[in-house]
């Protein structure tokens, strides 16, 4: 399954310029950081949670729409995605 994930991610990266890829990485860092602060988690803990419950995958797949929203809106969306996939954080 991991190799399929890597292939999927590499297909996303092929379509993006180096600048766009950098902007996407920065966006993911901001969301992870604010998510960690919201739930008083370490950055590693927030990343692990988001990875486990498919929040990172959601942000990667829907970056083109999500990055147009506020970080708070993106966090609300990722909370819902994680809850649907078994996560327990959030209201």
PDB file of N, CA and C in Angstrom:
ATOM      1  N   UNK A   1       0.821  -1.194   0.000  1.00  0.00           N
ATOM      2  CA  UNK A   1       0.000   0.000   0.000  1.00  0.00           C
ATOM      3  C   UNK A   1       0.864   1.256   0.000  1.00  0.00           C
ATOM      4  N   UNK A   2       1.998   1.207   0.693  1.00  0.00           N
ATOM      5  CA  UNK A   2       2.858   2.372   0.743  1.00  0.00           C
ATOM      6  C   UNK A   2       3.394   2.738  -0.637  1.00  0.00           C
ATOM      7  N   UNK A   3       3.740   1.756  -1.451  1.00  0.00           N
ATOM      8  CA  UNK A   3       4.250   2.057  -2.784  1.00  0.00           C
ATOM      9  C   UNK A   3       3.176   2.712  -3.646  1.00  0.00           C
ATOM     10  N   UNK A   4       1.928   2.306  -3.469  1.00  0.00           N
ATOM     11  CA  UNK A   4       0.821   2.930  -4.207  1.00  0.00           C
ATOM     12  C   UNK A   4       0.696   4.386  -3.782  1.00  0.00           C
ATOM     13  N   UNK A   5       0.795   4.645  -2.465  1.00  0.00           N
ATOM     14  CA  UNK A   5       0.745   6.008  -1.941  1.00  0.00           C
ATOM     15  C   UNK A   5       1.856   6.858  -2.541  1.00  0.00           C
ATOM     16  N   UNK A   6       3.059   6.332  -2.594  1.00  0.00           N
ATOM     17  CA  UNK A   6       4.184   7.084  -3.136  1.00  0.00           C
ATOM     18  C   UNK A   6       3.976   7.369  -4.619  1.00  0.00           C
ATOM     19  N   UNK A   7       3.427   6.410  -5.342  1.00  0.00           N
ATOM     20  CA  UNK A   7       3.152   6.638  -6.755  1.00  0.00           C
ATOM     21  C   UNK A   7       2.091   7.713  -6.921  1.00  0.00           C
ATOM     22  N   UNK A   8       1.064   7.694  -6.090  1.00  0.00           N
ATOM     23  CA  UNK A   8       0.011   8.694  -6.173  1.00  0.00           C
ATOM     24  C   UNK A   8       0.594  10.069  -5.896  1.00  0.00           C
ATOM     25  N   UNK A   9       1.420  10.179  -4.867  1.00  0.00           N
ATOM     26  CA  UNK A   9       2.006  11.460  -4.513  1.00  0.00           C
ATOM     27  C   UNK A   9       2.950  11.955  -5.597  1.00  0.00           C
ATOM     28  N   UNK A  10       3.703  11.068  -6.194  1.00  0.00           N
ATOM     29  CA  UNK A  10       4.633  11.511  -7.226  1.00  0.00           C
ATOM     30  C   UNK A  10       3.894  12.014  -8.456  1.00  0.00           C
ATOM     31  N   UNK A  11       2.708  11.474  -8.735  1.00  0.00           N
ATOM     32  CA  UNK A  11       1.914  11.971  -9.858  1.00  0.00           C
ATOM     33  C   UNK A  11       1.459  13.401  -9.595  1.00  0.00           C
ATOM     34  N   UNK A  12       1.089  13.714  -8.338  1.00  0.00           N
ATOM     35  CA  UNK A  12       0.717  15.085  -7.989  1.00  0.00           C
ATOM     36  C   UNK A  12       1.907  16.017  -8.188  1.00  0.00           C
ATOM     37  N   UNK A  13       3.070  15.590  -7.788  1.00  0.00           N
ATOM     38  CA  UNK A  13       4.270  16.415  -7.846  1.00  0.00           C
ATOM     39  C   UNK A  13       4.699  16.685  -9.279  1.00  0.00           C
ATOM     40  N   UNK A  14       4.490  15.728 -10.178  1.00  0.00           N
ATOM     41  CA  UNK A  14       4.887  15.909 -11.572  1.00  0.00           C
ATOM     42  C   UNK A  14       4.166  17.080 -12.213  1.00  0.00           C
ATOM     43  N   UNK A  15       2.954  17.369 -11.780  1.00  0.00           N
ATOM     44  CA  UNK A  15       2.141  18.415 -12.369  1.00  0.00           C
ATOM     45  C   UNK A  15       2.467  19.796 -11.820  1.00  0.00           C
ATOM     46  N   UNK A  16       3.245  19.872 -10.753  1.00  0.00           N
ATOM     47  CA  UNK A  16       3.507  21.135 -10.081  1.00  0.00           C
ATOM     48  C   UNK A  16       4.917  21.636 -10.386  1.00  0.00           C
ATOM     49  N   UNK A  17       5.034  22.944 -10.531  1.00  0.00           N
ATOM     50  CA  UNK A  17       6.355  23.533 -10.686  1.00  0.00           C
ATOM     51  C   UNK A  17       7.055  23.510  -9.329  1.00  0.00           C
ATOM     52  N   UNK A  18       8.330  23.775  -9.338  1.00  0.00           N
ATOM     53  CA  UNK A  18       9.095  23.798  -8.099  1.00  0.00           C
ATOM     54  C   UNK A  18       8.540  24.870  -7.152  1.00  0.00           C
ATOM     55  N   UNK A  19       8.150  26.008  -7.682  1.00  0.00           N
ATOM     56  CA  UNK A  19       7.588  27.089  -6.866  1.00  0.00           C
ATOM     57  C   UNK A  19       6.262  26.654  -6.241  1.00  0.00           C
ATOM     58  N   UNK A  20       5.393  26.032  -7.050  1.00  0.00           N
ATOM     59  CA  UNK A  20       4.098  25.569  -6.542  1.00  0.00           C
ATOM     60  C   UNK A  20       4.271  24.491  -5.482  1.00  0.00           C
ATOM     61  N   UNK A  21       5.240  23.614  -5.695  1.00  0.00           N
ATOM     62  CA  UNK A  21       5.508  22.560  -4.727  1.00  0.00           C
ATOM     63  C   UNK A  21       5.977  23.163  -3.403  1.00  0.00           C
ATOM     64  N   UNK A  22       6.812  24.189  -3.481  1.00  0.00           N
ATOM     65  CA  UNK A  22       7.265  24.884  -2.280  1.00  0.00           C
ATOM     66  C   UNK A  22       6.125  25.564  -1.548  1.00  0.00           C
ATOM     67  N   UNK A  23       5.212  26.166  -2.304  1.00  0.00           N
ATOM     68  CA  UNK A  23       4.045  26.819  -1.696  1.00  0.00           C
ATOM     69  C   UNK A  23       3.141  25.792  -1.019  1.00  0.00           C
ATOM     70  N   UNK A  24       2.992  24.646  -1.644  1.00  0.00           N
ATOM     71  CA  UNK A  24       2.169  23.582  -1.072  1.00  0.00           C
ATOM     72  C   UNK A  24       2.797  23.062   0.217  1.00  0.00           C
ATOM     73  N   UNK A  25       4.107  22.879   0.207  1.00  0.00           N
ATOM     74  CA  UNK A  25       4.810  22.413   1.402  1.00  0.00           C
ATOM     75  C   UNK A  25       4.652  23.413   2.537  1.00  0.00           C
ATOM     76  N   UNK A  26       4.796  24.694   2.226  1.00  0.00           N
ATOM     77  CA  UNK A  26       4.644  25.736   3.235  1.00  0.00           C
ATOM     78  C   UNK A  26       3.225  25.745   3.796  1.00  0.00           C
ATOM     79  N   UNK A  27       2.239  25.588   2.939  1.00  0.00           N
ATOM     80  CA  UNK A  27       0.843  25.527   3.371  1.00  0.00           C
ATOM     81  C   UNK A  27       0.638  24.356   4.333  1.00  0.00           C
ATOM     82  N   UNK A  28       1.160  23.181   3.979  1.00  0.00           N
ATOM     83  CA  UNK A  28       1.016  22.010   4.848  1.00  0.00           C
ATOM     84  C   UNK A  28       1.673  22.251   6.202  1.00  0.00           C
ATOM     85  N   UNK A  29       2.814  22.909   6.204  1.00  0.00           N
ATOM     86  CA  UNK A  29       3.502  23.225   7.459  1.00  0.00           C
ATOM     87  C   UNK A  29       2.638  24.138   8.327  1.00  0.00           C
ATOM     88  N   UNK A  30       2.045  25.168   7.715  1.00  0.00           N
ATOM     89  CA  UNK A  30       1.175  26.076   8.468  1.00  0.00           C
ATOM     90  C   UNK A  30      -0.019  25.335   9.065  1.00  0.00           C
ATOM     91  N   UNK A  31      -0.659  24.493   8.276  1.00  0.00           N
ATOM     92  CA  UNK A  31      -1.834  23.771   8.765  1.00  0.00           C
ATOM     93  C   UNK A  31      -1.440  22.822   9.897  1.00  0.00           C
ATOM     94  N   UNK A  32      -0.364  22.081   9.724  1.00  0.00           N
ATOM     95  CA  UNK A  32       0.080  21.149  10.763  1.00  0.00           C
ATOM     96  C   UNK A  32       0.429  21.916  12.040  1.00  0.00           C
ATOM     97  N   UNK A  33       1.130  23.029  11.899  1.00  0.00           N
ATOM     98  CA  UNK A  33       1.519  23.833  13.055  1.00  0.00           C
ATOM     99  C   UNK A  33       0.289  24.349  13.815  1.00  0.00           C
ATOM    100  N   UNK A  34      -0.670  24.910  13.092  1.00  0.00           N
ATOM    101  CA  UNK A  34      -1.864  25.445  13.744  1.00  0.00           C
ATOM    102  C   UNK A  34      -2.731  24.329  14.330  1.00  0.00           C
ATOM    103  N   UNK A  35      -2.774  23.185  13.660  1.00  0.00           N
ATOM    104  CA  UNK A  35      -3.488  22.024  14.190  1.00  0.00           C
ATOM    105  C   UNK A  35      -2.848  21.588  15.504  1.00  0.00           C
ATOM    106  N   UNK A  36      -1.527  21.536  15.529  1.00  0.00           N
ATOM    107  CA  UNK A  36      -0.803  21.158  16.744  1.00  0.00           C
ATOM    108  C   UNK A  36      -1.112  22.131  17.885  1.00  0.00           C
ATOM    109  N   UNK A  37      -1.106  23.419  17.599  1.00  0.00           N
ATOM    110  CA  UNK A  37      -1.410  24.413  18.624  1.00  0.00           C
ATOM    111  C   UNK A  37      -2.843  24.269  19.124  1.00  0.00           C
ATOM    112  N   UNK A  38      -3.778  24.067  18.220  1.00  0.00           N
ATOM    113  CA  UNK A  38      -5.197  23.957  18.582  1.00  0.00           C
ATOM    114  C   UNK A  38      -5.427  22.809  19.557  1.00  0.00           C
ATOM    115  N   UNK A  39      -4.738  21.697  19.345  1.00  0.00           N
ATOM    116  CA  UNK A  39      -4.953  20.511  20.169  1.00  0.00           C
ATOM    117  C   UNK A  39      -3.805  20.251  21.154  1.00  0.00           C
ATOM    118  N   UNK A  40      -2.942  21.222  21.311  1.00  0.00           N
ATOM    119  CA  UNK A  40      -1.808  21.132  22.241  1.00  0.00           C
ATOM    120  C   UNK A  40      -1.006  19.846  22.025  1.00  0.00           C
ATOM    121  N   UNK A  41      -0.655  19.622  20.763  1.00  0.00           N
ATOM    122  CA  UNK A  41       0.161  18.481  20.373  1.00  0.00           C
ATOM    123  C   UNK A  41       1.534  18.963  19.941  1.00  0.00           C
ATOM    124  N   UNK A  42       2.501  18.076  19.974  1.00  0.00           N
ATOM    125  CA  UNK A  42       3.790  18.389  19.369  1.00  0.00           C
ATOM    126  C   UNK A  42       3.591  18.394  17.855  1.00  0.00           C
ATOM    127  N   UNK A  43       4.534  18.979  17.134  1.00  0.00           N
ATOM    128  CA  UNK A  43       4.438  18.951  15.671  1.00  0.00           C
ATOM    129  C   UNK A  43       4.456  17.513  15.161  1.00  0.00           C
ATOM    130  N   UNK A  44       5.314  16.684  15.759  1.00  0.00           N
ATOM    131  CA  UNK A  44       5.381  15.274  15.360  1.00  0.00           C
ATOM    132  C   UNK A  44       4.065  14.569  15.651  1.00  0.00           C
ATOM    133  N   UNK A  45       3.476  14.857  16.813  1.00  0.00           N
ATOM    134  CA  UNK A  45       2.196  14.248  17.170  1.00  0.00           C
ATOM    135  C   UNK A  45       1.086  14.664  16.221  1.00  0.00           C
ATOM    136  N   UNK A  46       1.050  15.952  15.873  1.00  0.00           N
ATOM    137  CA  UNK A  46       0.033  16.452  14.943  1.00  0.00           C
ATOM    138  C   UNK A  46       0.214  15.813  13.570  1.00  0.00           C
ATOM    139  N   UNK A  47       1.461  15.765  13.101  1.00  0.00           N
ATOM    140  CA  UNK A  47       1.728  15.152  11.793  1.00  0.00           C
ATOM    141  C   UNK A  47       1.315  13.677  11.798  1.00  0.00           C
ATOM    142  N   UNK A  48       1.685  12.957  12.840  1.00  0.00           N
ATOM    143  CA  UNK A  48       1.363  11.529  12.919  1.00  0.00           C
ATOM    144  C   UNK A  48      -0.147  11.303  12.915  1.00  0.00           C
ATOM    145  N   UNK A  49      -0.870  12.119  13.685  1.00  0.00           N
ATOM    146  CA  UNK A  49      -2.330  12.008  13.740  1.00  0.00           C
ATOM    147  C   UNK A  49      -2.933  12.284  12.366  1.00  0.00           C
ATOM    148  N   UNK A  50      -2.516  13.392  11.754  1.00  0.00           N
ATOM    149  CA  UNK A  50      -3.062  13.757  10.445  1.00  0.00           C
ATOM    150  C   UNK A  50      -2.718  12.718   9.385  1.00  0.00           C
ATOM    151  N   UNK A  51      -1.549  12.134   9.480  1.00  0.00           N
ATOM    152  CA  UNK A  51      -1.141  11.095   8.536  1.00  0.00           C
ATOM    153  C   UNK A  51      -1.981   9.832   8.744  1.00  0.00           C
ATOM    154  N   UNK A  52      -2.127   9.443  10.017  1.00  0.00           N
ATOM    155  CA  UNK A  52      -2.845   8.205  10.343  1.00  0.00           C
ATOM    156  C   UNK A  52      -4.307   8.259   9.911  1.00  0.00           C
ATOM    157  N   UNK A  53      -4.940   9.415  10.100  1.00  0.00           N
ATOM    158  CA  UNK A  53      -6.368   9.531   9.822  1.00  0.00           C
ATOM    159  C   UNK A  53      -6.657  10.267   8.510  1.00  0.00           C
ATOM    160  N   UNK A  54      -5.690  10.273   7.625  1.00  0.00           N
ATOM    161  CA  UNK A  54      -5.802  10.717   6.233  1.00  0.00           C
ATOM    162  C   UNK A  54      -6.031  12.219   6.059  1.00  0.00           C
ATOM    163  N   UNK A  55      -5.677  13.008   7.071  1.00  0.00           N
ATOM    164  CA  UNK A  55      -5.768  14.457   6.950  1.00  0.00           C
ATOM    165  C   UNK A  55      -4.742  15.023   5.988  1.00  0.00           C
ATOM    166  N   UNK A  56      -3.526  14.495   6.039  1.00  0.00           N
ATOM    167  CA  UNK A  56      -2.470  14.951   5.126  1.00  0.00           C
ATOM    168  C   UNK A  56      -2.850  14.598   3.690  1.00  0.00           C
ATOM    169  N   UNK A  57      -3.345  13.406   3.495  1.00  0.00           N
ATOM    170  CA  UNK A  57      -3.763  12.977   2.156  1.00  0.00           C
ATOM    171  C   UNK A  57      -4.870  13.901   1.629  1.00  0.00           C
ATOM    172  N   UNK A  58      -5.832  14.240   2.492  1.00  0.00           N
ATOM    173  CA  UNK A  58      -6.903  15.151   2.102  1.00  0.00           C
ATOM    174  C   UNK A  58      -6.332  16.507   1.689  1.00  0.00           C
ATOM    175  N   UNK A  59      -5.442  17.080   2.509  1.00  0.00           N
ATOM    176  CA  UNK A  59      -4.859  18.382   2.190  1.00  0.00           C
ATOM    177  C   UNK A  59      -4.054  18.331   0.903  1.00  0.00           C
ATOM    178  N   UNK A  60      -3.382  17.216   0.667  1.00  0.00           N
ATOM    179  CA  UNK A  60      -2.612  17.044  -0.564  1.00  0.00           C
ATOM    180  C   UNK A  60      -3.552  16.955  -1.776  1.00  0.00           C
ATOM    181  N   UNK A  61      -4.565  16.120  -1.657  1.00  0.00           N
ATOM    182  CA  UNK A  61      -5.488  15.907  -2.778  1.00  0.00           C
ATOM    183  C   UNK A  61      -6.322  17.145  -3.113  1.00  0.00           C
ATOM    184  N   UNK A  62      -6.698  17.912  -2.095  1.00  0.00           N
ATOM    185  CA  UNK A  62      -7.594  19.046  -2.308  1.00  0.00           C
ATOM    186  C   UNK A  62      -6.911  20.393  -2.073  1.00  0.00           C
ATOM    187  N   UNK A  63      -5.605  20.401  -2.209  1.00  0.00           N
ATOM    188  CA  UNK A  63      -4.830  21.634  -2.009  1.00  0.00           C
ATOM    189  C   UNK A  63      -5.352  22.778  -2.864  1.00  0.00           C
ATOM    190  N   UNK A  64      -5.701  22.508  -4.096  1.00  0.00           N
ATOM    191  CA  UNK A  64      -6.112  23.582  -5.014  1.00  0.00           C
ATOM    192  C   UNK A  64      -7.318  24.346  -4.493  1.00  0.00           C
ATOM    193  N   UNK A  65      -8.183  23.704  -3.754  1.00  0.00           N
ATOM    194  CA  UNK A  65      -9.338  24.392  -3.164  1.00  0.00           C
ATOM    195  C   UNK A  65      -9.047  24.837  -1.735  1.00  0.00           C
ATOM    196  N   UNK A  66      -8.434  23.968  -0.954  1.00  0.00           N
ATOM    197  CA  UNK A  66      -8.223  24.247   0.469  1.00  0.00           C
ATOM    198  C   UNK A  66      -7.314  25.445   0.719  1.00  0.00           C
ATOM    199  N   UNK A  67      -6.303  25.646  -0.125  1.00  0.00           N
ATOM    200  CA  UNK A  67      -5.372  26.739   0.151  1.00  0.00           C
ATOM    201  C   UNK A  67      -6.013  28.112  -0.080  1.00  0.00           C
ATOM    202  N   UNK A  68      -7.189  28.127  -0.698  1.00  0.00           N
ATOM    203  CA  UNK A  68      -7.912  29.384  -0.904  1.00  0.00           C
ATOM    204  C   UNK A  68      -8.716  29.778   0.337  1.00  0.00           C
ATOM    205  N   UNK A  69      -8.905  28.835   1.251  1.00  0.00           N
ATOM    206  CA  UNK A  69      -9.635  29.077   2.486  1.00  0.00           C
ATOM    207  C   UNK A  69      -8.696  29.575   3.576  1.00  0.00           C
ATOM    208  N   UNK A  70      -9.260  30.043   4.657  1.00  0.00           N
ATOM    209  CA  UNK A  70      -8.431  30.403   5.811  1.00  0.00           C
ATOM    210  C   UNK A  70      -7.842  29.122   6.409  1.00  0.00           C
ATOM    211  N   UNK A  71      -6.770  29.268   7.153  1.00  0.00           N
ATOM    212  CA  UNK A  71      -6.169  28.107   7.827  1.00  0.00           C
ATOM    213  C   UNK A  71      -7.187  27.497   8.800  1.00  0.00           C
ATOM    214  N   UNK A  72      -7.951  28.343   9.488  1.00  0.00           N
ATOM    215  CA  UNK A  72      -8.967  27.832  10.416  1.00  0.00           C
ATOM    216  C   UNK A  72     -10.007  26.976   9.694  1.00  0.00           C
ATOM    217  N   UNK A  73     -10.439  27.418   8.514  1.00  0.00           N
ATOM    218  CA  UNK A  73     -11.393  26.626   7.730  1.00  0.00           C
ATOM    219  C   UNK A  73     -10.768  25.305   7.288  1.00  0.00           C
ATOM    220  N   UNK A  74      -9.511  25.349   6.876  1.00  0.00           N
ATOM    221  CA  UNK A  74      -8.818  24.128   6.461  1.00  0.00           C
ATOM    222  C   UNK A  74      -8.703  23.160   7.639  1.00  0.00           C
ATOM    223  N   UNK A  75      -8.411  23.693   8.826  1.00  0.00           N
ATOM    224  CA  UNK A  75      -8.318  22.841  10.015  1.00  0.00           C
ATOM    225  C   UNK A  75      -9.676  22.222  10.329  1.00  0.00           C
ATOM    226  N   UNK A  76     -10.742  23.009  10.224  1.00  0.00           N
ATOM    227  CA  UNK A  76     -12.088  22.461  10.441  1.00  0.00           C
ATOM    228  C   UNK A  76     -12.369  21.322   9.459  1.00  0.00           C
ATOM    229  N   UNK A  77     -11.982  21.503   8.203  1.00  0.00           N
ATOM    230  CA  UNK A  77     -12.192  20.460   7.194  1.00  0.00           C
ATOM    231  C   UNK A  77     -11.389  19.211   7.511  1.00  0.00           C
ATOM    232  N   UNK A  78     -10.139  19.397   7.893  1.00  0.00           N
ATOM    233  CA  UNK A  78      -9.283  18.243   8.157  1.00  0.00           C
ATOM    234  C   UNK A  78      -9.735  17.512   9.425  1.00  0.00           C
ATOM    235  N   UNK A  79     -10.297  18.237  10.386  1.00  0.00           N
ATOM    236  CA  UNK A  79     -10.859  17.587  11.577  1.00  0.00           C
ATOM    237  C   UNK A  79     -11.984  16.645  11.164  1.00  0.00           C
ATOM    238  N   UNK A  80     -12.868  17.114  10.289  1.00  0.00           N
ATOM    239  CA  UNK A  80     -13.975  16.275   9.819  1.00  0.00           C
ATOM    240  C   UNK A  80     -13.475  15.042   9.073  1.00  0.00           C
ATOM    241  N   UNK A  81     -12.484  15.239   8.206  1.00  0.00           N
ATOM    242  CA  UNK A  81     -11.921  14.113   7.449  1.00  0.00           C
ATOM    243  C   UNK A  81     -11.330  13.087   8.407  1.00  0.00           C
ATOM    244  N   UNK A  82     -10.560  13.556   9.377  1.00  0.00           N
ATOM    245  CA  UNK A  82      -9.933  12.633  10.335  1.00  0.00           C
ATOM    246  C   UNK A  82     -10.984  11.897  11.163  1.00  0.00           C
ATOM    247  N   UNK A  83     -12.024  12.606  11.584  1.00  0.00           N
ATOM    248  CA  UNK A  83     -13.098  11.950  12.349  1.00  0.00           C
ATOM    249  C   UNK A  83     -13.765  10.855  11.517  1.00  0.00           C
ATOM    250  N   UNK A  84     -13.982  11.119  10.241  1.00  0.00           N
ATOM    251  CA  UNK A  84     -14.608  10.105   9.365  1.00  0.00           C
ATOM    252  C   UNK A  84     -13.725   8.884   9.195  1.00  0.00           C
ATOM    253  N   UNK A  85     -12.436   9.065   9.448  1.00  0.00           N
ATOM    254  CA  UNK A  85     -11.490   7.961   9.306  1.00  0.00           C
ATOM    255  C   UNK A  85     -11.014   7.413  10.646  1.00  0.00           C
ATOM    256  N   UNK A  86     -11.781   7.694  11.718  1.00  0.00           N
ATOM    257  CA  UNK A  86     -11.495   7.094  13.003  1.00  0.00           C
ATOM    258  C   UNK A  86     -10.795   7.968  14.020  1.00  0.00           C
ATOM    259  N   UNK A  87     -10.459   9.208  13.649  1.00  0.00           N
ATOM    260  CA  UNK A  87      -9.795  10.113  14.586  1.00  0.00           C
ATOM    261  C   UNK A  87     -10.750  10.584  15.667  1.00  0.00           C
ATOM    262  N   UNK A  88     -10.177  10.990  16.783  1.00  0.00           N
ATOM    263  CA  UNK A  88     -11.017  11.366  17.921  1.00  0.00           C
ATOM    264  C   UNK A  88     -10.890  12.818  18.364  1.00  0.00           C
ATOM    265  N   UNK A  89     -10.120  13.626  17.659  1.00  0.00           N
ATOM    266  CA  UNK A  89      -9.945  15.013  18.077  1.00  0.00           C
ATOM    267  C   UNK A  89     -11.018  15.905  17.452  1.00  0.00           C
ATOM    268  N   UNK A  90     -11.363  16.960  18.141  1.00  0.00           N
ATOM    269  CA  UNK A  90     -12.324  17.923  17.616  1.00  0.00           C
ATOM    270  C   UNK A  90     -13.686  17.793  18.256  1.00  0.00           C
ATOM    271  N   UNK A  91     -14.501  18.787  17.993  1.00  0.00           N
ATOM    272  CA  UNK A  91     -15.841  18.841  18.606  1.00  0.00           C
ATOM    273  C   UNK A  91     -16.810  17.894  17.943  1.00  0.00           C
TER     274      UNK A  91
END
